[in-house]
Amino acid sequence: MKENIEATGFDVLFNAALNKGTAFTEAERKKYKLRGLLPPGVSDPDVQLNRALQNMRRKHYDIERYIYLSALQSRNERLFYRLILENIQEVMPLIYTPTVGQACKEFAAIFRQPKGIYITAEDRGNVSEILNNWPEEDVRVIVVTDGERILGLGDLGANGMGIPIGKLALYVACAGIQPNQCLPVMIDVGTNNQEMLDDPLYLGLRHKRIQGEEYDALVDEFISSVQVAYPKALIQFEDFLTPNAYRLLNKYRNQVLCFNDDIQGTAGVALAGVYASTKISGVAFRDLRIMFLGAGSAATGIADLITYAFQKEGFTEEEARKKLWFVDIDGLVIQSRDDLLPHNLPYAHDHPAADFISAIKQIKPHMLIGATGFPGTFTQEAVKLMAEINERPALFALSNPTSRAECTAEQAYNWTQGRAIFTSGSPFEAVRYKEQYFKPGQGNNAYIFPGIGLGAVVSEASRISEDMFLVAAKTLANMVSEKDLSVGAIYPPLHNIRDVSLQIAVAVAEEIISSDLDSIRKVDNLQQKIEEYMYQPAY
Ligand code: NAD
C-alpha cells in the first residue's frame, strides 16, 4: 500500500505500512489527526526499536518471539523490518528456520490475522476472482506452497502457509523487495496428515489431498490467473513434495517467470560454497570429484547446477555428470539398480555396487555433500577416510535443522585434525580445535533467492534461467573474504546480506540483459537503479 497522505486517524494507525506508532512526531500527529489517539510521549525511532527488541527478547520461547514478530509485522511494517535488518543473525532463525517449522505445526493454534491468499480445491473456475480480492495491484513476488513437504516436517496442509509468509519477509529484509509487492499463496488441496484433519482448530480443507488431473488443473488455473492479474510477478515454488516439485518446475520454467527454491535456490547456495571451498583446498573447480549422500530433490538440484557449471568450463554433459556420484539409503547410485527415480538416472553410472564407505574408497571424492535429512550419516569412519584421501576434505552437512546435520561442526574438525572445510544448512556455534578457531558459515538459501528475485523484478525478467543461479553463485563466492576463509567460513557474514543481495541482483540483471531471453530492457546505471528500488525500513 503506497503512502496515503489522505488517510487520517485510525486509518493511519491501523495500517501497517503507514503506522509509526509512538514515533509519530508532533507535526505528523497534527497532520494525520492522531492527537489524543496516542500516549503523548514521542519516541525517538531508536528508542522505539529498542523497546520492540526488548519485548521480543523477554519472551520465554522462540515460538512466542515468532508470534510477537508476526504481530509487529501486522502493526508497524517499518519497525518490523528495521528490527530484522539490524539484528539479522538473531531474528532470521525466529522468522524462518528453525522457528517457522514450529510455527507451521502450530499455525492453526497461533493464528491471529490472515496474511496472503488461500486458493482451495473448491475454487476451480474462480481463481481469478480470488486473486482480485487481494488489495494490491502491482504484485512482483509470489511464494506459493501446497503444504505437502514443509521443511523436514512432511504434510502440514494449510498450516504450511507459514512458509510463504516467512520467505517473503526474507525477500523484503534481505533484498529490499517492496512489502506491498509480495504475495504469500497457499494452494490448499487438503491434507493426508490425520493429526491435522482431527485437530478441531485446523483451518484448512478437511479432506485428503486431491491429486492427479484435478490437482494439476487447479495449479494450472492459478499460474494462468497470475499471468493476467500480475503479469510481472515472479512465482517461487516452495516445499512441494519432490515429484510434484520437479514436475511443476519442468512444466512451467519455460512458460512463466518462476523457479523452485528447494531445488534451484539450494543449488545456488551450495555451488557458491563449492566455489569458495576451492579457495581453501586449492583444487581447481574443474578437477573436482563430488559425492552426494542423499539423492532427493536438494542433492539432485545441486548436482544439476554443478553439471551446468562444469559444462560452462568446457566439459560435455556426460563428462560433467561422471564427476558427480550419489549414495542414497540403498548405496551407490548405479545403472544396475532398478529402484531409482527419474531424477537419479542421469547420475547412475556404470559401476559395481558399493556402500558409502567402499564408494569413498573407490571414487576418492574431494568433497561430500550431505542432504539425507538424517543426522550422523557422515560417520567418523567416512570423515576420517575423507581426511586420508584429501589434505582439505570438504564436508557439506546440509540437512536441516541443526539436529539433523549429517555431522556436527565439532566432529568435522575433530575427526580431520582441523583440516575439514565444513558448512551446514543450519547454523553451528564456533568451534575451537587445539589452537585453531573455526566459525563455519551456513549455506542458507537466503543468500541466493532474494537477490535473484530482486534482479528479476528490477529488470522485469520474463524467465528464470540456470545461468542466473550460476552468476548468483559466483557472485556470492566472490564476496567471501580472506578473513572469512581464515576461520573456515565459505559464506560471507549474514549481516552483509543486503549488500550480498544487491551484488547478486546486479549480476543477475546483467545476465538477463546480456542473454537472449526476451522482454529485456536496457538499463543504465544498473546498480543505482536497483538500489533506488530497494525498500528501506526507515521513517
Ligand atoms: P528427500 O526426501 O527428497 O531426499 C532424501 C534422500 O536422502 C533420499 O535419496 C534418501 O534415500 C536419502 N537418505 C536418507 N537416509 C539416508 C542414509 N542414512 N544414507 C544415505 N542416504 C539416505 O529430501 P530433500 O528434499 O532432498 O531434503 C534432504 C535434506 O536436505 C533435508 O534435511 C533438508 O533440510 C535439506 N535441505 C537443505 C537445504 C539447505 O541447506 N539450504 C535446502 C533444501 C533441503
Short mmCIF file of C-alpha atoms and ligand atoms in Angstrom, two decimals, residues 149 242 262 266 269 293-299 327-329 371-374 377 398-400 425 443 445, ligand 1:
data_model
loop_
_atom_site.label_atom_id
_atom_site.label_comp_id
_atom_site.label_asym_id
_atom_site.label_seq_id
_atom_site.Cartn_x
_atom_site.Cartn_y
_atom_site.Cartn_z
CA ARG A 149 6.53 -31.20 2.31
CA THR A 242 9.76 -33.81 -4.55
CA ASP A 262 14.24 -26.13 -2.73
CA THR A 266 19.62 -24.67 -2.61
CA VAL A 269 23.95 -21.56 -2.40
CA LEU A 293 24.94 -38.56 0.36
CA GLY A 294 21.19 -38.47 -0.23
CA ALA A 295 19.67 -38.42 -3.71
CA GLY A 296 16.49 -36.41 -3.21
CA SER A 297 15.44 -33.04 -4.60
CA ALA A 298 18.02 -30.99 -2.69
CA ALA A 299 21.04 -33.09 -3.69
CA VAL A 327 24.93 -42.58 -2.48
CA ASP A 328 21.41 -42.98 -1.12
CA ILE A 329 19.88 -45.14 1.58
CA ALA A 371 21.28 -33.94 2.03
CA THR A 372 19.79 -37.02 3.64
CA GLY A 373 17.65 -35.48 6.37
CA PHE A 374 19.34 -37.90 8.80
CA THR A 377 25.24 -40.16 8.37
CA LEU A 398 23.16 -29.58 4.56
CA SER A 399 20.27 -31.30 6.33
CA ASN A 400 18.06 -29.04 8.43
CA GLY A 425 22.33 -25.99 6.24
CA GLY A 443 24.66 -22.45 3.45
CA ASN A 445 19.18 -20.17 0.81
P1 NAD B 1 14.31 -36.13 0.02
O1 NAD B 1 13.45 -36.89 0.93
O2 NAD B 1 13.85 -35.82 -1.37
O3 NAD B 1 15.70 -36.97 -0.13
C1 NAD B 1 16.39 -37.60 0.92
C2 NAD B 1 17.44 -38.54 0.32
O4 NAD B 1 18.29 -39.00 1.36
C3 NAD B 1 16.88 -39.79 -0.36
O5 NAD B 1 17.58 -40.02 -1.56
C4 NAD B 1 17.22 -40.93 0.63
O6 NAD B 1 17.44 -42.18 0.01
C5 NAD B 1 18.49 -40.40 1.23
N1 NAD B 1 18.81 -40.96 2.54
C6 NAD B 1 18.03 -40.99 3.65
N2 NAD B 1 18.70 -41.59 4.65
C7 NAD B 1 19.91 -41.91 4.18
C8 NAD B 1 21.04 -42.55 4.75
N3 NAD B 1 21.04 -42.96 6.00
N4 NAD B 1 22.13 -42.72 3.97
C9 NAD B 1 22.13 -42.31 2.69
N5 NAD B 1 21.09 -41.70 2.11
C10 NAD B 1 20.00 -41.51 2.84
O7 NAD B 1 14.71 -34.82 0.77
P2 NAD B 1 15.29 -33.43 0.20
O8 NAD B 1 14.19 -32.53 -0.17
O9 NAD B 1 16.33 -33.73 -0.83
O10 NAD B 1 15.96 -32.85 1.51
C11 NAD B 1 17.02 -33.53 2.17
C12 NAD B 1 17.60 -32.65 3.27
O11 NAD B 1 18.22 -31.54 2.66
C13 NAD B 1 16.59 -32.12 4.28
O12 NAD B 1 17.02 -32.38 5.59
C14 NAD B 1 16.59 -30.65 4.07
O13 NAD B 1 16.52 -29.96 5.30
C15 NAD B 1 17.95 -30.42 3.45
N6 NAD B 1 17.93 -29.20 2.64
C16 NAD B 1 18.85 -28.26 2.93
C17 NAD B 1 18.86 -27.08 2.26
C18 NAD B 1 19.94 -26.07 2.58
O14 NAD B 1 20.80 -26.31 3.32
N7 NAD B 1 19.95 -24.91 2.02
C19 NAD B 1 17.91 -26.83 1.28
C20 NAD B 1 16.96 -27.81 0.97
C21 NAD B 1 16.99 -29.01 1.67
#
